[in-house]
PDB file of C-alpha atoms and ligand atoms in Angstrom:
ATOM      1  CA  MET A 637      98.931 107.133  83.741  1.00 91.00           C
ATOM      2  CA  THR A 638     100.368 104.050  85.226  1.00 97.00           C
ATOM      3  CA  SER A 639     100.318 103.608  89.205  1.00 97.00           C
ATOM      4  CA  TYR A 640     104.149 103.516  89.025  1.00 98.00           C
ATOM      5  CA  GLN A 641     104.507 106.947  87.079  1.00 98.00           C
ATOM      6  CA  ASN A 642     101.928 108.486  89.484  1.00 98.00           C
ATOM      7  CA  ILE A 643     104.225 107.501  92.539  1.00 98.00           C
ATOM      8  CA  LEU A 644     107.242 108.762  90.440  1.00 98.00           C
ATOM      9  CA  ASP A 645     105.469 112.053  89.815  1.00 98.00           C
ATOM     10  CA  SER A 646     104.409 112.397  93.545  1.00 98.00           C
ATOM     11  CA  LYS A 647     108.118 111.751  94.540  1.00 98.00           C
ATOM     12  CA  SER A 648     109.369 114.367  92.307  1.00 97.00           C
ATOM     13  CA  SER A 649     106.770 116.956  93.720  1.00 98.00           C
ATOM     14  CA  ASN A 650     107.382 115.862  97.292  1.00 96.00           C
ATOM     15  CA  GLN A 651     103.702 114.981  97.530  1.00 98.00           C
ATOM     16  CA  ARG A 652     103.338 112.538 100.421  1.00 98.00           C
ATOM     17  CA  LEU A 653     101.557 109.429  99.527  1.00 98.00           C
ATOM     18  CA  LEU A 654      99.535 107.134 102.112  1.00 98.00           C
ATOM     19  CA  ALA A 655      98.284 103.504 101.373  1.00 98.00           C
ATOM     20  CA  VAL A 656      95.698 102.005 103.690  1.00 98.00           C
ATOM     21  CA  LEU A 657      96.418  98.260 103.690  1.00 98.00           C
ATOM     22  CA  ILE A 658      92.965  96.164 103.819  1.00 98.00           C
ATOM     23  CA  ASP A 659      93.370  92.372 104.606  1.00 96.00           C
ATOM     24  CA  PRO A 660      90.818  90.348 103.073  1.00 96.00           C
ATOM     25  CA  ASP A 661      90.756  88.175 106.241  1.00 93.00           C
ATOM     26  CA  LYS A 662      90.140  91.388 108.378  1.00 94.00           C
ATOM     27  CA  ILE A 663      87.283  92.979 106.791  1.00 95.00           C
ATOM     28  CA  VAL A 664      83.652  92.026 106.628  1.00 95.00           C
ATOM     29  CA  LEU A 665      82.194  92.712 103.131  1.00 96.00           C
ATOM     30  CA  HIS A 666      79.227  94.596 104.107  1.00 97.00           C
ATOM     31  CA  ASN A 667      81.419  97.180 105.981  1.00 97.00           C
ATOM     32  CA  VAL A 668      83.543  97.962 102.850  1.00 98.00           C
ATOM     33  CA  GLU A 669      81.211 100.802 102.049  1.00 98.00           C
ATOM     34  CA  HIS A 670      81.269 102.683 105.267  1.00 98.00           C
ATOM     35  CA  PHE A 671      84.923 101.922 105.543  1.00 98.00           C
ATOM     36  CA  ILE A 672      85.923 103.362 102.076  1.00 98.00           C
ATOM     37  CA  SER A 673      83.656 106.407 102.707  1.00 98.00           C
ATOM     38  CA  LYS A 674      85.848 107.300 105.554  1.00 98.00           C
ATOM     39  CA  LEU A 675      88.988 106.454 103.623  1.00 98.00           C
ATOM     40  CA  ASN A 676      87.866 108.803 100.773  1.00 98.00           C
ATOM     41  CA  ALA A 677      87.301 111.801 103.209  1.00 98.00           C
ATOM     42  CA  SER A 678      90.907 111.342 104.321  1.00 98.00           C
ATOM     43  CA  ILE A 679      94.566 112.135 102.821  1.00 98.00           C
ATOM     44  CA  THR A 680      94.521 108.399 101.770  1.00 98.00           C
ATOM     45  CA  THR A 681      96.199 108.253  98.103  1.00 98.00           C
ATOM     46  CA  HIS A 682      96.250 104.491  97.600  1.00 98.00           C
ATOM     47  CA  ILE A 683      94.672 101.411  98.736  1.00 98.00           C
ATOM     48  CA  PHE A 684      96.603  98.323  99.254  1.00 98.00           C
ATOM     49  CA  VAL A 685      95.030  94.934  99.372  1.00 98.00           C
ATOM     50  CA  GLY A 686      96.643  91.718 100.764  1.00 97.00           C
ATOM     51  CA  GLY A 687      97.145  89.569 103.880  1.00 93.00           C
ATOM     52  CA  SER A 688      99.227  86.511 104.974  1.00 87.00           C
ATOM     53  CA  ASP A 689      96.431  83.727 105.247  1.00 81.00           C
ATOM     54  CA  VAL A 690      93.849  84.682 102.715  1.00 83.00           C
ATOM     55  CA  GLU A 691      91.398  82.071 101.492  1.00 83.00           C
ATOM     56  CA  ASP A 692      91.376  81.739  97.642  1.00 81.00           C
ATOM     57  CA  THR A 693      88.537  84.238  95.660  1.00 89.00           C
ATOM     58  CA  LYS A 694      88.313  86.481  99.029  1.00 95.00           C
ATOM     59  CA  THR A 695      90.753  89.121  97.383  1.00 96.00           C
ATOM     60  CA  ASP A 696      88.926  88.922  93.965  1.00 95.00           C
ATOM     61  CA  VAL A 697      85.528  89.562  95.764  1.00 97.00           C
ATOM     62  CA  LEU A 698      86.792  92.367  98.161  1.00 97.00           C
ATOM     63  CA  VAL A 699      88.722  94.206  95.396  1.00 98.00           C
ATOM     64  CA  ARG A 700      85.478  94.137  93.296  1.00 98.00           C
ATOM     65  CA  GLU A 701      83.488  95.642  96.341  1.00 98.00           C
ATOM     66  CA  ILE A 702      86.157  98.455  97.059  1.00 98.00           C
ATOM     67  CA  LYS A 703      86.063  99.553  93.310  1.00 98.00           C
ATOM     68  CA  LYS A 704      82.424 100.225  93.686  1.00 98.00           C
ATOM     69  CA  TRP A 705      83.160 103.064  96.115  1.00 98.00           C
ATOM     70  CA  THR A 706      86.474 104.503  95.274  1.00 98.00           C
ATOM     71  CA  THR A 707      88.429 105.903  92.244  1.00 98.00           C
ATOM     72  CA  LEU A 708      91.661 105.496  94.335  1.00 98.00           C
ATOM     73  CA  PRO A 709      94.254 103.078  92.841  1.00 98.00           C
ATOM     74  CA  VAL A 710      93.907  99.591  94.175  1.00 98.00           C
ATOM     75  CA  ILE A 711      97.153  97.869  94.383  1.00 98.00           C
ATOM     76  CA  LEU A 712      97.728  94.205  95.273  1.00 98.00           C
ATOM     77  CA  PHE A 713     100.315  93.281  98.141  1.00 98.00           C
ATOM     78  CA  PRO A 714      99.811  89.716  97.835  1.00 96.00           C
ATOM     79  CA  GLY A 715     100.802  87.300 100.348  1.00 93.00           C
ATOM     80  CA  ASP A 716     100.500  84.665  97.937  1.00 92.00           C
ATOM     81  CA  VAL A 717      99.921  83.780  94.414  1.00 95.00           C
ATOM     82  CA  SER A 718      96.265  82.753  95.201  1.00 93.00           C
ATOM     83  CA  GLN A 719      95.686  86.659  95.849  1.00 95.00           C
ATOM     84  CA  ILE A 720      96.445  87.744  92.220  1.00 96.00           C
ATOM     85  CA  THR A 721      93.107  89.354  90.838  1.00 96.00           C
ATOM     86  CA  SER A 722      92.555  91.207  87.517  1.00 97.00           C
ATOM     87  CA  GLU A 723      90.098  93.260  89.386  1.00 97.00           C
ATOM     88  CA  ALA A 724      93.004  95.496  90.821  1.00 98.00           C
ATOM     89  CA  ASP A 725      94.924  98.178  89.047  1.00 98.00           C
ATOM     90  CA  ALA A 726      98.440  97.057  89.875  1.00 98.00           C
ATOM     91  CA  ILE A 727     100.561  94.512  91.769  1.00 98.00           C
ATOM     92  CA  LEU A 728     103.839  94.913  93.925  1.00 98.00           C
ATOM     93  CA  PHE A 729     105.523  91.942  92.376  1.00 98.00           C
ATOM     94  CA  LEU A 730     107.635  91.517  95.994  1.00 98.00           C
ATOM     95  CA  SER A 731     110.798  90.042  96.184  1.00 98.00           C
ATOM     96  CA  LEU A 732     111.733  89.362  99.900  1.00 98.00           C
ATOM     97  CA  ILE A 733     115.393  90.465  99.496  1.00 98.00           C
ATOM     98  CA  SER A 734     115.959  90.633 103.354  1.00 98.00           C
ATOM     99  CA  GLY A 735     115.670  86.858 103.339  1.00 98.00           C
ATOM    100  CA  ARG A 736     117.424  83.930 101.724  1.00 98.00           C
ATOM    101  CA  ASN A 737     114.335  81.741 101.034  1.00 98.00           C
ATOM    102  CA  PRO A 738     114.273  80.962  97.315  1.00 98.00           C
ATOM    103  CA  ASP A 739     110.765  80.524  97.104  1.00 98.00           C
ATOM    104  CA  TYR A 740     110.344  84.300  98.197  1.00 98.00           C
ATOM    105  CA  LEU A 741     113.266  85.604  96.116  1.00 98.00           C
ATOM    106  CA  ILE A 742     111.942  84.041  92.845  1.00 98.00           C
ATOM    107  CA  GLY A 743     110.108  80.768  93.139  1.00 98.00           C
ATOM    108  CA  LYS A 744     106.515  82.480  93.749  1.00 97.00           C
ATOM    109  CA  HIS A 745     107.178  84.747  90.961  1.00 98.00           C
ATOM    110  CA  VAL A 746     107.580  81.909  88.776  1.00 98.00           C
ATOM    111  CA  GLU A 747     104.416  80.151  89.901  1.00 97.00           C
ATOM    112  CA  ALA A 748     102.413  83.581  89.419  1.00 98.00           C
ATOM    113  CA  ILE A 749     103.163  84.017  85.611  1.00 98.00           C
ATOM    114  CA  SER A 750     100.299  82.013  84.182  1.00 97.00           C
ATOM    115  CA  LYS A 751      97.972  83.911  86.512  1.00 96.00           C
ATOM    116  CA  LEU A 752      99.538  87.304  85.681  1.00 98.00           C
ATOM    117  CA  GLU A 753      99.465  86.515  82.046  1.00 98.00           C
ATOM    118  CA  SER A 754      95.747  86.314  82.080  1.00 97.00           C
ATOM    119  CA  THR A 755      95.358  89.684  83.666  1.00 97.00           C
ATOM    120  CA  THR A 756      96.223  93.502  82.584  1.00 96.00           C
ATOM    121  CA  LEU A 757      97.720  94.254  85.907  1.00 98.00           C
ATOM    122  CA  GLU A 758     100.501  96.658  86.021  1.00 98.00           C
ATOM    123  CA  VAL A 759     103.365  94.798  87.675  1.00 98.00           C
ATOM    124  CA  ILE A 760     105.639  96.764  89.815  1.00 98.00           C
ATOM    125  CA  PRO A 761     108.960  95.025  90.837  1.00 98.00           C
ATOM    126  CA  THR A 762     109.403  95.660  94.569  1.00 98.00           C
ATOM    127  CA  GLY A 763     112.359  94.977  96.836  1.00 98.00           C
ATOM    128  CA  TYR A 764     110.670  93.948 100.302  1.00 98.00           C
ATOM    129  CA  ILE A 765     112.815  94.393 103.170  1.00 98.00           C
ATOM    130  CA  LEU A 766     111.764  92.848 106.598  1.00 98.00           C
ATOM    131  CA  VAL A 767     113.381  94.596 109.588  1.00 98.00           C
ATOM    132  CA  GLU A 768     113.033  93.250 113.173  1.00 96.00           C
ATOM    133  CA  ASN A 769     110.574  94.993 115.283  1.00 92.00           C
ATOM    134  CA  GLY A 770     110.645  93.471 118.947  1.00 89.00           C
ATOM    135  CA  LYS A 771     108.160  90.568 118.064  1.00 91.00           C
ATOM    136  CA  GLN A 772     108.049  87.896 115.393  1.00 93.00           C
ATOM    137  CA  THR A 773     105.736  88.731 112.349  1.00 92.00           C
ATOM    138  CA  ALA A 774     103.654  86.906 110.009  1.00 93.00           C
ATOM    139  CA  VAL A 775     105.909  87.605 107.167  1.00 94.00           C
ATOM    140  CA  GLU A 776     108.657  85.975 109.119  1.00 95.00           C
ATOM    141  CA  ARG A 777     106.508  83.137 110.305  1.00 95.00           C
ATOM    142  CA  ILE A 778     105.215  82.346 106.641  1.00 95.00           C
ATOM    143  CA  SER A 779     108.501  82.975 104.557  1.00 96.00           C
ATOM    144  CA  GLN A 780     110.585  81.270 107.133  1.00 97.00           C
ATOM    145  CA  THR A 781     113.384  83.937 106.764  1.00 97.00           C
ATOM    146  CA  LYS A 782     114.771  86.150 109.579  1.00 97.00           C
ATOM    147  CA  PRO A 783     114.371  89.917 109.280  1.00 98.00           C
ATOM    148  CA  LEU A 784     117.157  92.269 109.377  1.00 98.00           C
ATOM    149  CA  SER A 785     118.487  93.492 112.562  1.00 98.00           C
ATOM    150  CA  ARG A 786     117.385  97.092 113.111  1.00 97.00           C
ATOM    151  CA  ASP A 787     120.821  97.877 114.482  1.00 97.00           C
ATOM    152  CA  ASN A 788     122.759  97.127 111.407  1.00 98.00           C
ATOM    153  CA  ILE A 789     121.641 100.035 109.273  1.00 98.00           C
ATOM    154  CA  GLU A 790     124.480  99.829 106.879  1.00 98.00           C
ATOM    155  CA  HIS A 791     123.344  96.278 105.915  1.00 98.00           C
ATOM    156  CA  ILE A 792     119.662  97.338 105.498  1.00 98.00           C
ATOM    157  CA  ALA A 793     120.692 100.255 103.285  1.00 98.00           C
ATOM    158  CA  ASN A 794     123.063  98.213 101.301  1.00 98.00           C
ATOM    159  CA  THR A 795     120.247  95.558 100.693  1.00 99.00           C
ATOM    160  CA  ALA A 796     117.915  98.276  99.419  1.00 99.00           C
ATOM    161  CA  LYS A 797     120.453  99.522  97.063  1.00 99.00           C
ATOM    162  CA  ALA A 798     121.200  96.021  95.911  1.00 99.00           C
ATOM    163  CA  GLY A 799     117.604  95.777  95.069  1.00 98.00           C
ATOM    164  CA  GLU A 800     117.737  99.063  93.242  1.00 98.00           C
ATOM    165  CA  LEU A 801     120.841  97.872  91.096  1.00 98.00           C
ATOM    166  CA  LEU A 802     118.799  94.600  90.329  1.00 98.00           C
ATOM    167  CA  GLY A 803     116.183  96.499  88.655  1.00 98.00           C
ATOM    168  CA  MET A 804     113.513  96.855  91.420  1.00 98.00           C
ATOM    169  CA  LYS A 805     111.133  99.881  90.891  1.00 98.00           C
ATOM    170  CA  LEU A 806     110.140 100.320  94.790  1.00 99.00           C
ATOM    171  CA  ILE A 807     111.691  99.414  98.015  1.00 99.00           C
ATOM    172  CA  TYR A 808     109.452  98.622 100.686  1.00 99.00           C
ATOM    173  CA  LEU A 809     111.026  98.791 104.274  1.00 98.00           C
ATOM    174  CA  GLU A 810     108.559  96.433 106.398  1.00 98.00           C
ATOM    175  CA  ALA A 811     108.660  96.266 110.028  1.00 98.00           C
ATOM    176  CA  GLY A 812     105.569  93.817 110.011  1.00 96.00           C
ATOM    177  CA  SER A 813     102.048  94.287 110.654  1.00 95.00           C
ATOM    178  CA  GLY A 814     101.239  95.361 114.229  1.00 94.00           C
ATOM    179  CA  ALA A 815     104.962  95.935 114.788  1.00 96.00           C
ATOM    180  CA  ILE A 816     105.972  97.060 118.132  1.00 95.00           C
ATOM    181  CA  HIS A 817     108.814  99.498 116.650  1.00 94.00           C
ATOM    182  CA  PRO A 818     107.935 100.969 113.296  1.00 98.00           C
ATOM    183  CA  ILE A 819     110.869 101.485 111.052  1.00 98.00           C
ATOM    184  CA  ASN A 820     112.955 104.185 112.782  1.00 98.00           C
ATOM    185  CA  LYS A 821     114.098 107.582 111.452  1.00 98.00           C
ATOM    186  CA  ASP A 822     117.852 106.725 111.156  1.00 98.00           C
ATOM    187  CA  ILE A 823     117.061 103.634 109.008  1.00 98.00           C
ATOM    188  CA  ILE A 824     114.566 105.519 106.761  1.00 98.00           C
ATOM    189  CA  GLU A 825     117.171 108.287 106.348  1.00 98.00           C
ATOM    190  CA  GLN A 826     120.087 106.019 105.479  1.00 98.00           C
ATOM    191  CA  VAL A 827     118.190 103.996 103.001  1.00 98.00           C
ATOM    192  CA  LYS A 828     116.668 107.005 101.485  1.00 98.00           C
ATOM    193  CA  ALA A 829     120.278 108.473 100.887  1.00 98.00           C
ATOM    194  CA  LYS A 830     121.263 105.562  98.905  1.00 98.00           C
ATOM    195  CA  LEU A 831     118.103 105.396  96.632  1.00 98.00           C
ATOM    196  CA  SER A 832     116.992 107.097  93.512  1.00 98.00           C
ATOM    197  CA  ILE A 833     113.651 104.721  93.419  1.00 98.00           C
ATOM    198  CA  PRO A 834     110.735 105.575  95.715  1.00 98.00           C
ATOM    199  CA  LEU A 835     110.731 104.394  99.318  1.00 98.00           C
ATOM    200  CA  ILE A 836     107.633 102.872 100.984  1.00 99.00           C
ATOM    201  CA  VAL A 837     107.629 102.368 104.717  1.00 99.00           C
ATOM    202  CA  GLY A 838     105.169 100.369 106.772  1.00 98.00           C
ATOM    203  CA  GLY A 839     104.747  98.376 109.883  1.00 98.00           C
ATOM    204  CA  GLY A 840     103.280  99.592 113.240  1.00 97.00           C
ATOM    205  CA  ILE A 841     102.489 103.126 112.552  1.00 98.00           C
ATOM    206  CA  LYS A 842      99.673 104.244 114.536  1.00 97.00           C
ATOM    207  CA  THR A 843      99.875 107.744 115.226  1.00 97.00           C
ATOM    208  CA  LYS A 844      99.848 110.995 113.045  1.00 97.00           C
ATOM    209  CA  THR A 845     103.250 112.021 114.588  1.00 98.00           C
ATOM    210  CA  GLN A 846     104.734 108.483 113.511  1.00 98.00           C
ATOM    211  CA  LEU A 847     103.450 109.110 110.210  1.00 98.00           C
ATOM    212  CA  GLU A 848     104.913 112.491 110.022  1.00 98.00           C
ATOM    213  CA  ASP A 849     108.267 111.314 111.194  1.00 98.00           C
ATOM    214  CA  ALA A 850     108.298 108.631 108.477  1.00 98.00           C
ATOM    215  CA  TYR A 851     107.844 111.214 105.796  1.00 98.00           C
ATOM    216  CA  VAL A 852     110.083 113.843 107.339  1.00 98.00           C
ATOM    217  CA  ALA A 853     112.743 110.770 107.428  1.00 98.00           C
ATOM    218  CA  GLY A 854     112.394 110.308 103.824  1.00 98.00           C
ATOM    219  CA  ALA A 855     109.324 107.746 103.033  1.00 98.00           C
ATOM    220  CA  ASP A 856     107.461 108.570  99.777  1.00 98.00           C
ATOM    221  CA  LEU A 857     104.584 106.226 100.597  1.00 98.00           C
ATOM    222  CA  VAL A 858     103.477 105.181 104.044  1.00 98.00           C
ATOM    223  CA  VAL A 859     101.511 102.007 104.632  1.00 98.00           C
ATOM    224  CA  ILE A 860      98.966 101.767 107.370  1.00 98.00           C
ATOM    225  CA  GLY A 861      96.713  98.595 108.182  1.00 98.00           C
ATOM    226  CA  THR A 862      96.230  97.820 111.716  1.00 97.00           C
ATOM    227  CA  ALA A 863      95.588 101.362 113.149  1.00 98.00           C
ATOM    228  CA  PHE A 864      92.514 101.693 110.942  1.00 96.00           C
ATOM    229  CA  GLU A 865      91.351  98.118 111.447  1.00 94.00           C
ATOM    230  CA  ASN A 866      91.407  98.874 115.358  1.00 95.00           C
ATOM    231  CA  ASP A 867      90.051 102.218 115.124  1.00 95.00           C
ATOM    232  CA  GLU A 868      88.248 103.835 112.141  1.00 94.00           C
ATOM    233  CA  SER A 869      88.353 107.239 114.041  1.00 95.00           C
ATOM    234  CA  PHE A 870      91.787 107.624 113.159  1.00 97.00           C
ATOM    235  CA  PHE A 871      90.715 108.185 109.744  1.00 97.00           C
ATOM    236  CA  GLU A 872      89.288 111.714 111.518  1.00 96.00           C
ATOM    237  CA  GLU A 873      92.659 112.766 112.309  1.00 97.00           C
ATOM    238  CA  LEU A 874      93.888 112.333 108.902  1.00 97.00           C
ATOM    239  CA  LYS A 875      90.976 114.134 106.991  1.00 96.00           C
ATOM    240  CA  LYS A 876      91.656 115.904 103.699  1.00 94.00           C
ATOM    241  CA  PRO A 877      91.848 119.751 103.920  1.00 88.00           C
ATOM    242  CA  GLN A 878      88.115 121.111 103.516  1.00 78.00           C
ATOM    243  CA  ASN A 879      88.486 122.397  99.957  1.00 66.00           C
ATOM    244  CA  GLU A 880      89.811 119.005  98.632  1.00 57.00           C
ATOM    245  CA  ASN A 881      87.224 117.044 100.181  1.00 53.00           C
ATOM    246  CA  ILE A 882      85.034 116.507  97.210  1.00 52.00           C
ATOM    247  CA  CYS A 883      83.322 113.016  98.328  1.00 49.00           C
TER     248      CYS A 883
HETATM  249  C1  1GP B2399     102.092  95.516 107.006  1.00 58.38           C
HETATM  250  O1  1GP B2399     103.307  97.479 106.474  1.00 58.38           O
HETATM  251  C2  1GP B2399     101.988  96.937 106.464  1.00 58.38           C
HETATM  252  O2  1GP B2399     102.510  94.562 106.031  1.00 58.38           O
HETATM  253  C3  1GP B2399     101.031  97.821 107.612  1.00 58.38           C
HETATM  254  O3  1GP B2399     101.481  97.412 108.949  1.00 58.38           O
HETATM  255  O4  1GP B2399      99.203  96.808 109.805  1.00 58.38           O
HETATM  256  O5  1GP B2399     101.202  97.620 111.357  1.00 58.38           O
HETATM  257  O6  1GP B2399      99.916  99.205 109.838  1.00 58.38           O
HETATM  258  P1  1GP B2399     100.178  97.768 109.992  1.00 58.38           P
END
């Protein structure tokens, strides 16, 4: 089954999905086995790999190492074309639809084609929407775009719907890595109400309560990176129920 079909099936059966985001720049290769063992024992369903400023080849080496220790799907969440590697299962083909920088709407995608054609990666077109969170994020700095105001929820929801009507298969509401304010409940609810495709929410989620709130508001898949980077004991709070824990 493809990764996308798996997400669709989970959405229809109301199964909550959790992706742990691993930034190749923030993990040391010899810690991967330990980190993944914790992750395997948790409710994590996906591993996303990507970062804003990653050296060439680092992603490839990291994904290969992750794959040694887990059977969970590894999905690229690339900050740049250089992060494409055939070692992963799929790639979020992100179009930054909150911004108006043509490079991040279509330019980088054209650049990526020759690399993608040399892989068997499953490509998942994803509308990526950056929402302001209280401080400037790496996405804003690198893409040279402005995030959408979190007070104009109608505009955020219309942007998401436009992405769906353009044929995108996922919408990712992003507050930015380490965000002060994660995407709030009202935004998630109103975006969800307009969409029929799955909704990803990420940025600044650091507690079990915030995670739960995002699901209740309508997130199909939640992404958490920084909270695990800062404190691996967070995995303990998100342990799989005992009878499912086969690792
Ligand atoms: C960032 O949405 C992801 O792109 C995850 O954010 O690192 O704040 O969890 P955090």
